[in-house]
mmCIF file of C-alpha atoms in Angstrom:
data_model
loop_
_atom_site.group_PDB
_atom_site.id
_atom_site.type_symbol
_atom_site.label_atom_id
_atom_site.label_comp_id
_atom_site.label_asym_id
_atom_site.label_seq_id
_atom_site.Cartn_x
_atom_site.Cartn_y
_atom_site.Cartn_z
ATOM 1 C CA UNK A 219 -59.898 -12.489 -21.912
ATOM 2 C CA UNK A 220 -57.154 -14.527 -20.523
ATOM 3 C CA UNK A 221 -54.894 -16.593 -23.233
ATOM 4 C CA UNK A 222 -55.772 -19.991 -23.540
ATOM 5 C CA UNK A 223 -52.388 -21.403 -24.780
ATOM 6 C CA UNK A 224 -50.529 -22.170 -21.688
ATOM 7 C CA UNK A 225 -47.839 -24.153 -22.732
ATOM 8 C CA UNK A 226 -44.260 -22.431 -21.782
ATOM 9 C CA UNK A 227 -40.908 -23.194 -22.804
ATOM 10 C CA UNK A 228 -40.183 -25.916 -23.383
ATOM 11 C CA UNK A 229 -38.142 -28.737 -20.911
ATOM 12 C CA UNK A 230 -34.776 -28.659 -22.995
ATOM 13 C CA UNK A 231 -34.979 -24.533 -23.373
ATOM 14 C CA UNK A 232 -36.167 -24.738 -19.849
ATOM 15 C CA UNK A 233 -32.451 -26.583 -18.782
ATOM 16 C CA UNK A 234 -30.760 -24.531 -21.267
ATOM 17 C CA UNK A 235 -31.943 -21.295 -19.363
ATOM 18 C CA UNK A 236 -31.261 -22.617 -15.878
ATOM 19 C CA UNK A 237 -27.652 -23.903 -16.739
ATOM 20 C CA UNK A 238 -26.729 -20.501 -18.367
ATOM 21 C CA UNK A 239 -27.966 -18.437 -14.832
ATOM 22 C CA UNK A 240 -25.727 -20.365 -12.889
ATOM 23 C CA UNK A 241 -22.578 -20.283 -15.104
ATOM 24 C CA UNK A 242 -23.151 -16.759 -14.936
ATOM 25 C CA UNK A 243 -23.652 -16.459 -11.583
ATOM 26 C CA UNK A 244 -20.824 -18.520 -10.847
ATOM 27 C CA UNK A 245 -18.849 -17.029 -13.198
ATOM 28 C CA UNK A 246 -19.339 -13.660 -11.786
ATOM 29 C CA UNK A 247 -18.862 -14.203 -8.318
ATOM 30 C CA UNK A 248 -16.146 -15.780 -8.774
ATOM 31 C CA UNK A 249 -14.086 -12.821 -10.510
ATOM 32 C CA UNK A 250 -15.490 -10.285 -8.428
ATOM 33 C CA UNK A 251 -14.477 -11.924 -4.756
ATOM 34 C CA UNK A 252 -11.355 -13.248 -6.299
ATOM 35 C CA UNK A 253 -9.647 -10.102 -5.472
ATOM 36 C CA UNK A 254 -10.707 -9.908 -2.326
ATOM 37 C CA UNK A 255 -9.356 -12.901 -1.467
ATOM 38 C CA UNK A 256 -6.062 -12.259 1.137
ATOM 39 C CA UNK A 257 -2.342 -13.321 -0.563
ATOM 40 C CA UNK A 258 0.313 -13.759 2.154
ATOM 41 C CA UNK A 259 1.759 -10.045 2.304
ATOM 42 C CA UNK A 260 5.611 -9.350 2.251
ATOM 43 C CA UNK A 261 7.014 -9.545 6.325
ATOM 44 C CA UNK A 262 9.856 -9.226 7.800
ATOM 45 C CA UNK A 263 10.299 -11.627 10.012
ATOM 46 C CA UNK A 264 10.501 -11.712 13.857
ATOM 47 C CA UNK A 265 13.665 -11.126 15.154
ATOM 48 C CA UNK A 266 15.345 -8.578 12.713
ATOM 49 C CA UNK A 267 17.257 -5.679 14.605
ATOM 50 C CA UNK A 268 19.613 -3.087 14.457
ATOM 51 C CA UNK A 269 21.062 -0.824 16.789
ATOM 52 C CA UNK A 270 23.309 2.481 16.436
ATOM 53 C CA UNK A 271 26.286 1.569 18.728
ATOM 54 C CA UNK A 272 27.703 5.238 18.223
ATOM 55 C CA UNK A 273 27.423 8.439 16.342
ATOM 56 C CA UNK A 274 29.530 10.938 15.539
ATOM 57 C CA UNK A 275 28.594 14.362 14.292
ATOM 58 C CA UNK A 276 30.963 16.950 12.671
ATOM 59 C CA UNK A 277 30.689 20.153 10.978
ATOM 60 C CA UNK A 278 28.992 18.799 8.146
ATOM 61 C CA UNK A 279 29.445 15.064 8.340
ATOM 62 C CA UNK A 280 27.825 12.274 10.386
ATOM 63 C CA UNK A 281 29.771 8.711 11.382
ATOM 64 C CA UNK A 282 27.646 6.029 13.041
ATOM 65 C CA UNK A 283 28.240 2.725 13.912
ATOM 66 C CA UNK A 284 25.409 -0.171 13.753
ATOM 67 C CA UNK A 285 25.225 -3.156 14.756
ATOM 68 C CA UNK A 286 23.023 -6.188 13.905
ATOM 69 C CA UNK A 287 21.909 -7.574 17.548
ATOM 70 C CA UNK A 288 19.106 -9.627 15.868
ATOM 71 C CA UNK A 289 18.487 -12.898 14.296
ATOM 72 C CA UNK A 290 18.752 -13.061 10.770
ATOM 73 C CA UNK A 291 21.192 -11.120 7.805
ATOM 74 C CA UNK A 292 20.310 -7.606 7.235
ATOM 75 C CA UNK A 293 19.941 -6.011 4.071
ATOM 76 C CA UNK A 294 19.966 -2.299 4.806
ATOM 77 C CA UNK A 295 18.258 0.679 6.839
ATOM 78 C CA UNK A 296 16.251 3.808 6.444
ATOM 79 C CA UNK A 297 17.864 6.847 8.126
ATOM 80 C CA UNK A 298 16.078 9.535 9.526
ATOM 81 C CA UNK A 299 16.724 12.537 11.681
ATOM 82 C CA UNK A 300 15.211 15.373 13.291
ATOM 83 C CA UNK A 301 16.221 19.002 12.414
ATOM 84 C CA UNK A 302 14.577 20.132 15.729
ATOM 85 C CA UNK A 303 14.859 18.617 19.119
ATOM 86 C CA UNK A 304 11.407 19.517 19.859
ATOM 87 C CA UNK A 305 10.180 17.720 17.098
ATOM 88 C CA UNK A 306 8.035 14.454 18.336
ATOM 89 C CA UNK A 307 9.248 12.228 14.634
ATOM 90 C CA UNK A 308 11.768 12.462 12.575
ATOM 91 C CA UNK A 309 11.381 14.852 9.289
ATOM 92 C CA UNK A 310 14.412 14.349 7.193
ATOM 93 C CA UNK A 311 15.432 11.755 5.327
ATOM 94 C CA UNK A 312 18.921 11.237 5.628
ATOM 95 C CA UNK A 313 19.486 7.873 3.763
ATOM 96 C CA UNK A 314 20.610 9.364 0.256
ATOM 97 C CA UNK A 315 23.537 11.513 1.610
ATOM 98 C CA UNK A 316 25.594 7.966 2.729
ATOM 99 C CA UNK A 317 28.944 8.568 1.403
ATOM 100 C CA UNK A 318 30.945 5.333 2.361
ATOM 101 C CA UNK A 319 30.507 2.267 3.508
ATOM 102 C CA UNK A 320 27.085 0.888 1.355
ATOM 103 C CA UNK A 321 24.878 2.550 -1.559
ATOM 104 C CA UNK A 322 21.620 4.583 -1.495
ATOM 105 C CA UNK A 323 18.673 2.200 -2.658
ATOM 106 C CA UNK A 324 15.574 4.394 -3.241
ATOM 107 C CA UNK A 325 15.029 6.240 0.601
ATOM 108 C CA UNK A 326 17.121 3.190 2.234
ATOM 109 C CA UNK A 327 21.097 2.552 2.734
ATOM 110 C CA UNK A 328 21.772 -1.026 1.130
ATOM 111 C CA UNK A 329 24.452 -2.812 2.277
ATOM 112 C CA UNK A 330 27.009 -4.152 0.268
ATOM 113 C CA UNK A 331 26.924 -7.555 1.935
ATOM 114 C CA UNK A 332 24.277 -8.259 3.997
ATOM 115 C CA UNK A 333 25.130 -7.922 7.838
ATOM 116 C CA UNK A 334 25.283 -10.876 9.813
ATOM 117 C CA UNK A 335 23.926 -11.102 12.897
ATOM 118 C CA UNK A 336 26.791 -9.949 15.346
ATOM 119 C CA UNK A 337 28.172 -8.340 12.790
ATOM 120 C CA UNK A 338 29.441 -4.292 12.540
ATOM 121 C CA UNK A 339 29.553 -1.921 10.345
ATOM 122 C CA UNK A 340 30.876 1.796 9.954
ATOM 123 C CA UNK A 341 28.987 4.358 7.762
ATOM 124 C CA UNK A 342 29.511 8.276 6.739
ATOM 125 C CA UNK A 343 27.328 10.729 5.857
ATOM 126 C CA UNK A 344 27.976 13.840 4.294
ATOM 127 C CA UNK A 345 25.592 16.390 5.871
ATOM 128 C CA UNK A 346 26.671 19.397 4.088
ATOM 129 C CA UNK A 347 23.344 19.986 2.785
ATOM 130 C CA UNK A 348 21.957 19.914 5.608
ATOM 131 C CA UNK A 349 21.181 22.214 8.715
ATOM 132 C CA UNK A 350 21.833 21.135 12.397
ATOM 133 C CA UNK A 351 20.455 17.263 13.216
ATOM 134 C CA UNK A 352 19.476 16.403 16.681
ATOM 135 C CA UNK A 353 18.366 13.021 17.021
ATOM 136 C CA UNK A 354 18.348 9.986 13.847
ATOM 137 C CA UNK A 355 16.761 6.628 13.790
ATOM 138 C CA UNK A 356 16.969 3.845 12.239
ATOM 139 C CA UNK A 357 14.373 1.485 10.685
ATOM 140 C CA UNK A 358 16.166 -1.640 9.698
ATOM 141 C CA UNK A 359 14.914 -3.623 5.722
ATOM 142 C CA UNK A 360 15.867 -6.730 3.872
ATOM 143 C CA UNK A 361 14.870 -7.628 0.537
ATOM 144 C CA UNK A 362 12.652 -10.144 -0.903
ATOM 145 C CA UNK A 363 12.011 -11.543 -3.993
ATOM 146 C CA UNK A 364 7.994 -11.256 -4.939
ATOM 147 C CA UNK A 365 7.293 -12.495 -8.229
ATOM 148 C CA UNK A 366 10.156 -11.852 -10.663
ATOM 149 C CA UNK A 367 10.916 -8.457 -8.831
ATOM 150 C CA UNK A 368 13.163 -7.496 -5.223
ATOM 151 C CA UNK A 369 10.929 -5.546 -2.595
ATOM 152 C CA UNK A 370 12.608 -3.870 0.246
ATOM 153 C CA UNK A 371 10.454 -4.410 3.342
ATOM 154 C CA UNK A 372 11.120 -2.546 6.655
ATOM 155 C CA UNK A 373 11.002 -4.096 9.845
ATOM 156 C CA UNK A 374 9.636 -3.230 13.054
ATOM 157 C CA UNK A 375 9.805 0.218 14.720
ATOM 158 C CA UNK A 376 12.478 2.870 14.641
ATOM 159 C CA UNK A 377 15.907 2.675 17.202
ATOM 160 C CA UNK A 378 16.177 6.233 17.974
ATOM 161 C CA UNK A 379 19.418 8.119 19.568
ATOM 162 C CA UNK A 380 20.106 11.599 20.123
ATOM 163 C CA UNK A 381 22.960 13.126 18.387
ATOM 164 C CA UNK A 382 23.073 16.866 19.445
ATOM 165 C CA UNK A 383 21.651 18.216 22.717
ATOM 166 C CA UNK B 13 -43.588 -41.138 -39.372
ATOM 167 C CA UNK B 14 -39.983 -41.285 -37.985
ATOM 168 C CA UNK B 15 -40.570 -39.900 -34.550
ATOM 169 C CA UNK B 16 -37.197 -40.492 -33.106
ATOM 170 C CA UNK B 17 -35.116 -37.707 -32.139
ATOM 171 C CA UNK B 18 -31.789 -37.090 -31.328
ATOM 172 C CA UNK B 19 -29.866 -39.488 -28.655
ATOM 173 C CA UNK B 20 -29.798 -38.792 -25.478
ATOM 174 C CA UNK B 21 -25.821 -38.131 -25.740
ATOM 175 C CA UNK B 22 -26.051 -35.869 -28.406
ATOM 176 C CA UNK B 23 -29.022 -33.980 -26.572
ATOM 177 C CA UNK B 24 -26.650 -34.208 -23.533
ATOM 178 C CA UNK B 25 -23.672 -32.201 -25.218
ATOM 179 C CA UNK B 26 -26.461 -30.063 -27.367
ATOM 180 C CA UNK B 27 -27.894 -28.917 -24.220
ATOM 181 C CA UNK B 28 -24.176 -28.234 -22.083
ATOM 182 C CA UNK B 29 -22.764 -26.319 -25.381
ATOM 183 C CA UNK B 30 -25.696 -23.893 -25.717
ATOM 184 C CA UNK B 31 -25.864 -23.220 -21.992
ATOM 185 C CA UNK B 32 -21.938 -22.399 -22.077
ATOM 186 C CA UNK B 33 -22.393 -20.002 -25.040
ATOM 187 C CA UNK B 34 -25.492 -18.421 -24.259
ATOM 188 C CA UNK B 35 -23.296 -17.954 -20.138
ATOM 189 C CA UNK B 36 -20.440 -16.795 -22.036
ATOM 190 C CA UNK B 37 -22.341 -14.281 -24.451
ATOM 191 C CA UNK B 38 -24.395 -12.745 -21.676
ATOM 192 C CA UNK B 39 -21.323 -12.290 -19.116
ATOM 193 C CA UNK B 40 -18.924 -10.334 -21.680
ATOM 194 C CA UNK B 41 -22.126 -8.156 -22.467
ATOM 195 C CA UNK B 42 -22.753 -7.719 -18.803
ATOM 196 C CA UNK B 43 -19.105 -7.305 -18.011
ATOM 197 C CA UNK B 44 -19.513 -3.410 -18.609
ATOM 198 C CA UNK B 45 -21.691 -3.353 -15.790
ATOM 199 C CA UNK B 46 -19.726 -4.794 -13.143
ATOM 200 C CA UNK B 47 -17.466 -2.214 -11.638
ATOM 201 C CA UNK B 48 -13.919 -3.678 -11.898
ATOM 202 C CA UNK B 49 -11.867 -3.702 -8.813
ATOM 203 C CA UNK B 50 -8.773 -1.794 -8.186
ATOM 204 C CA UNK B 51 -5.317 -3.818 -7.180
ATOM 205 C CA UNK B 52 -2.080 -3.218 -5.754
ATOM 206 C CA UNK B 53 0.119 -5.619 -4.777
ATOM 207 C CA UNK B 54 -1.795 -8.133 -6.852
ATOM 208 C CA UNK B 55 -4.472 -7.512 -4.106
ATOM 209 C CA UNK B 56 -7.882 -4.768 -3.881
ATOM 210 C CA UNK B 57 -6.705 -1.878 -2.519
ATOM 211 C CA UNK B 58 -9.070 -2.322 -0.008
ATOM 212 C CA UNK B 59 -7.152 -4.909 2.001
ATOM 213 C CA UNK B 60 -3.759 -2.918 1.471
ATOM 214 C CA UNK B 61 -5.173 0.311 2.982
ATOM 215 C CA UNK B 62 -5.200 -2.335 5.658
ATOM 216 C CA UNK B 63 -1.221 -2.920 5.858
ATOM 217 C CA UNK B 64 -0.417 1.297 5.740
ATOM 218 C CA UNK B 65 1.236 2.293 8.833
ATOM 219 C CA UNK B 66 2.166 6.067 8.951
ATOM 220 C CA UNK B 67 2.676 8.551 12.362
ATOM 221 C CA UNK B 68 1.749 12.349 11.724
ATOM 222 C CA UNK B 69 2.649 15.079 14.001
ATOM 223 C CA UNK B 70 1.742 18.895 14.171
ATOM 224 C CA UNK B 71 3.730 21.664 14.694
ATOM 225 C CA UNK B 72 1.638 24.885 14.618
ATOM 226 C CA UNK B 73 0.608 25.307 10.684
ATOM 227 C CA UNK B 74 3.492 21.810 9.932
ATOM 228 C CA UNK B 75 2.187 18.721 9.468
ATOM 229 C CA UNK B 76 5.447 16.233 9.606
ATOM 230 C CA UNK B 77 4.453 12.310 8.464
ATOM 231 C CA UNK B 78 6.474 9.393 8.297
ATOM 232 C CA UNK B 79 5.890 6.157 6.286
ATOM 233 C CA UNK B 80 6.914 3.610 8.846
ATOM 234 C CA UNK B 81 4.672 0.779 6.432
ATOM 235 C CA UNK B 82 5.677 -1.060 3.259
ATOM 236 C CA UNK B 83 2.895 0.598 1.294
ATOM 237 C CA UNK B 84 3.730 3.796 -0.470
ATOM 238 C CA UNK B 85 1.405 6.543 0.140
ATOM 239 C CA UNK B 86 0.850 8.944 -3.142
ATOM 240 C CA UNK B 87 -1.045 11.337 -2.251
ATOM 241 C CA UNK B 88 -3.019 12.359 1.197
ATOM 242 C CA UNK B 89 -6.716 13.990 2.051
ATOM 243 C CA UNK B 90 -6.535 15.937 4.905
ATOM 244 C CA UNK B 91 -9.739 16.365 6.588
ATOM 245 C CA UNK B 92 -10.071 19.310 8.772
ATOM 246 C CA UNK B 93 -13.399 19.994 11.551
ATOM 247 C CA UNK B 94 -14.181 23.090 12.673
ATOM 248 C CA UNK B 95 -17.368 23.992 14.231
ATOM 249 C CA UNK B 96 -19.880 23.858 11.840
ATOM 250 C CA UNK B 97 -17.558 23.318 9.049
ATOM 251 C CA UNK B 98 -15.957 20.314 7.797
ATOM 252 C CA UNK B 99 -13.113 20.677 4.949
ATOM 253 C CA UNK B 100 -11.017 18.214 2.855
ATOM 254 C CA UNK B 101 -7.567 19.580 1.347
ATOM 255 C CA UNK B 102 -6.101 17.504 -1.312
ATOM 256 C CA UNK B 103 -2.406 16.913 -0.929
ATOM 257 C CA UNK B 104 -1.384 15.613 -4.659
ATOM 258 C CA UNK B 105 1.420 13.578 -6.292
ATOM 259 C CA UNK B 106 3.211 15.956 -7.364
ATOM 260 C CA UNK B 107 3.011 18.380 -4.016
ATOM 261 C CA UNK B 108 4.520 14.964 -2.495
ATOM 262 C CA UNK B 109 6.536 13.673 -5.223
ATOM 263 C CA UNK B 110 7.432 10.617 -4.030
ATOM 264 C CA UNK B 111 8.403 11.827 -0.481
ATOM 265 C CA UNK B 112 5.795 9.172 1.289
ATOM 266 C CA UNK B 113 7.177 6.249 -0.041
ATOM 267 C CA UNK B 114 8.205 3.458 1.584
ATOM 268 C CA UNK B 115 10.519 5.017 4.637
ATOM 269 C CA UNK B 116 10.069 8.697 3.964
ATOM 270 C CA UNK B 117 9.000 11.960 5.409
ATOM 271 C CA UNK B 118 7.561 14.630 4.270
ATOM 272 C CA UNK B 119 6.875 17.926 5.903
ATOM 273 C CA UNK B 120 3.721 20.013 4.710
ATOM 274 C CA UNK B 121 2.285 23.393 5.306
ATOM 275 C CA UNK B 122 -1.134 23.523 5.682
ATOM 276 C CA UNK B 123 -2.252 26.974 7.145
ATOM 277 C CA UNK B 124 -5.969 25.778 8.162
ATOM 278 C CA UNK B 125 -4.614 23.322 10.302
ATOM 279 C CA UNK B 126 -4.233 25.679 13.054
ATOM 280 C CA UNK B 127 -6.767 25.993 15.926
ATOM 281 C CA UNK B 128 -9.102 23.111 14.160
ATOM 282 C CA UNK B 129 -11.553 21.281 16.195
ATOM 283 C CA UNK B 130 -9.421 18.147 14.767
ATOM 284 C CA UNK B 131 -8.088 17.024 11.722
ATOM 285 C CA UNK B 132 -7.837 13.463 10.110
ATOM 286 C CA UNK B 133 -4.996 12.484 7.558
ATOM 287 C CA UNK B 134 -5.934 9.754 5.038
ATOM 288 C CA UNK B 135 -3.812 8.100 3.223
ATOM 289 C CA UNK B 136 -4.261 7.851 -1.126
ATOM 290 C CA UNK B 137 -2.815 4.964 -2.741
ATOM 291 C CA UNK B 138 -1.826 4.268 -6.509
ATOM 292 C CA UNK B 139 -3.496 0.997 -7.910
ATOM 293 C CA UNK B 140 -4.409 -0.642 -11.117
ATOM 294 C CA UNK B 141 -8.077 -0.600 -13.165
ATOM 295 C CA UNK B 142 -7.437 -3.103 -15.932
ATOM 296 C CA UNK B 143 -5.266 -1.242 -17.784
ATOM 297 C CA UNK B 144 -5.084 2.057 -15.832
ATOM 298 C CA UNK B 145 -3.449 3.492 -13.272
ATOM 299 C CA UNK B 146 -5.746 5.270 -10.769
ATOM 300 C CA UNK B 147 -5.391 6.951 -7.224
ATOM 301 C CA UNK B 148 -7.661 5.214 -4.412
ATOM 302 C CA UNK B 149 -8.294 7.577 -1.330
ATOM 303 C CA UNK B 150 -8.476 4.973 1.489
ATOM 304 C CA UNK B 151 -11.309 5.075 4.267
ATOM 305 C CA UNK B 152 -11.421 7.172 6.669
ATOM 306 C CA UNK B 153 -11.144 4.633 9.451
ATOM 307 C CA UNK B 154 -7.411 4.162 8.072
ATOM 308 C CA UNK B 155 -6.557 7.466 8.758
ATOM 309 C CA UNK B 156 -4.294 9.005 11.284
ATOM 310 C CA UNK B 157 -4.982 11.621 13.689
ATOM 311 C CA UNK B 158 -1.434 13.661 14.675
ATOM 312 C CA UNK B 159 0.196 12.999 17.844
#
């Protein structure tokens, strides 16, 4: 036998009910597409370039000269080399053996000053450590402040040049 | 009888306030339920597997990589094809230790490399889950093939 009492909620429950779905549902949504939303990331911006005007390798050190023949200030660079010619990228780091000229800053080179555009600078390496390097490259960074903390961002692709034959 | 009820005002706030509560009760109980998503970079990892740029190259059984990105890899899955056989090889923190970060190289042996059908290198990155730090393999369509 069906029930004969058909009265439901009642209207203010009813409201109460309805109101409470959506502030979930709102609620909810809202925290889980929040992350997905995009932020601006960190970019270096057009126009930032560096270029290895000469290198020098000794016995167990490396001198290069680089140059800043873009736009804006220059921070630093990431130094790489190859420890075989046939090699088609770079697989040493060689940014943490700089031994005048600026500071090691994680796997980059950091400038003292920041390198004007135009401007020249002379760095050594002491490759003692090392075996024979053929080529290096040279992936140029500046810094950026993102939230209360510096990021080093690298710009654009490497300059390569061929130090040994 | 006194049939009058509350004011419409006071049923007004009445009914907001209990629909508030009753939302707020219900979505810290169902909280648990919703899987919460991982960030980096005050982002979900999902959009910075986006922004990793890295170039791979073999050399017989060497696998040389480069981080040429500003998203530091931690650790790698290399997926390797053969015919009729398909295998993943975990390359962890530690084997890297640190070496993919933002500029680096690393240079990795990986013996069943050789001779495979083709291999795929994804990229593992290190994000947050509330509190905890956890390791987020990337999809496959961000990985890299070697040159």
């Amino acid at each position: 036998m069906l029930p004969q009492d058909k009265r439901g909620v009642s209207e203010v429950i009813g409201y109460v009910i309805l109101i409470s779905l959506a502030v979930i549902i709102s609620v909810a949504v809202f925290v889980w597409f929040k992350s997905y939303v995009p932020t601006d990331s960190l970019k270096c911006p057009d126009g930032v370039s560096l270029i290895i005007e000469s290198a020098k390798l000794s016995e167990s050190s490396m001198e290069i000269i680089i140059s800043n023949n873009g736009l804006f200030n220059v921070d630093g660079y990431i130094l790489r080399g190859k420890s075989d010619p046939s090699l088609k990228i770079s697989d040493k780091s060689l940014s943490e053996y700089v031994s005048t000229g600026a500071t090691q800053d994680g796997l980059a080179v950091r400038f003292s000053e920041p390198l004007i555009p135009d401007g020249e600078i002379t760095q050594s390496f002491d490759l003692s450590f090392l075996g024979n390097i053929y080529s290096i490259e040279v992936v140029p960074v500046v810094y950026e402040n993102s939230g209360n903390q510096e990021k080093m961002i690298t710009c654009g692709n490497p300059v390569e040049e061929i130090v040994r034959q | 009888m006194n049939k009058k009820g509350v004011s419409p005002v006071v049923a007004t706030v009445l009914l907001i306030s209990m629909a508030i509560i009753l939302a707020g009760v219900v979505f810290f109980w169902m909280r648990g339920f919703i899987q919460e998503p991982t960030i980096m970079s005050g982002k979900n990892i999902e959009l910075v597997c986006e922004e990793v740029v890295f170039r791979v190259s073999v050399e017989e059984n060497q696998l040389f990589l480069t981080n040429d990105g500003n998203v530091p890899i931690s650790e790698l899955r290399i997926k390797i094809q053969n015919p009729g056989e398909r295998t993943t090889i975990k390359i962890d923190e530690a084997t890297l230790n640190g070496a993919l970060d933002v500029g680096g190289t690393a240079t990795l042996n990986v013996d069943s490399i050789v001779g495979a059908d083709s291999t795929l290198i994804i990229p593992v990155l290190k994000g947050m889950k509330g509190e905890n730090e956890v390791l987020y393999p990337c999809n496959e369509r961000y990985g890299v093939q070697p040159q």
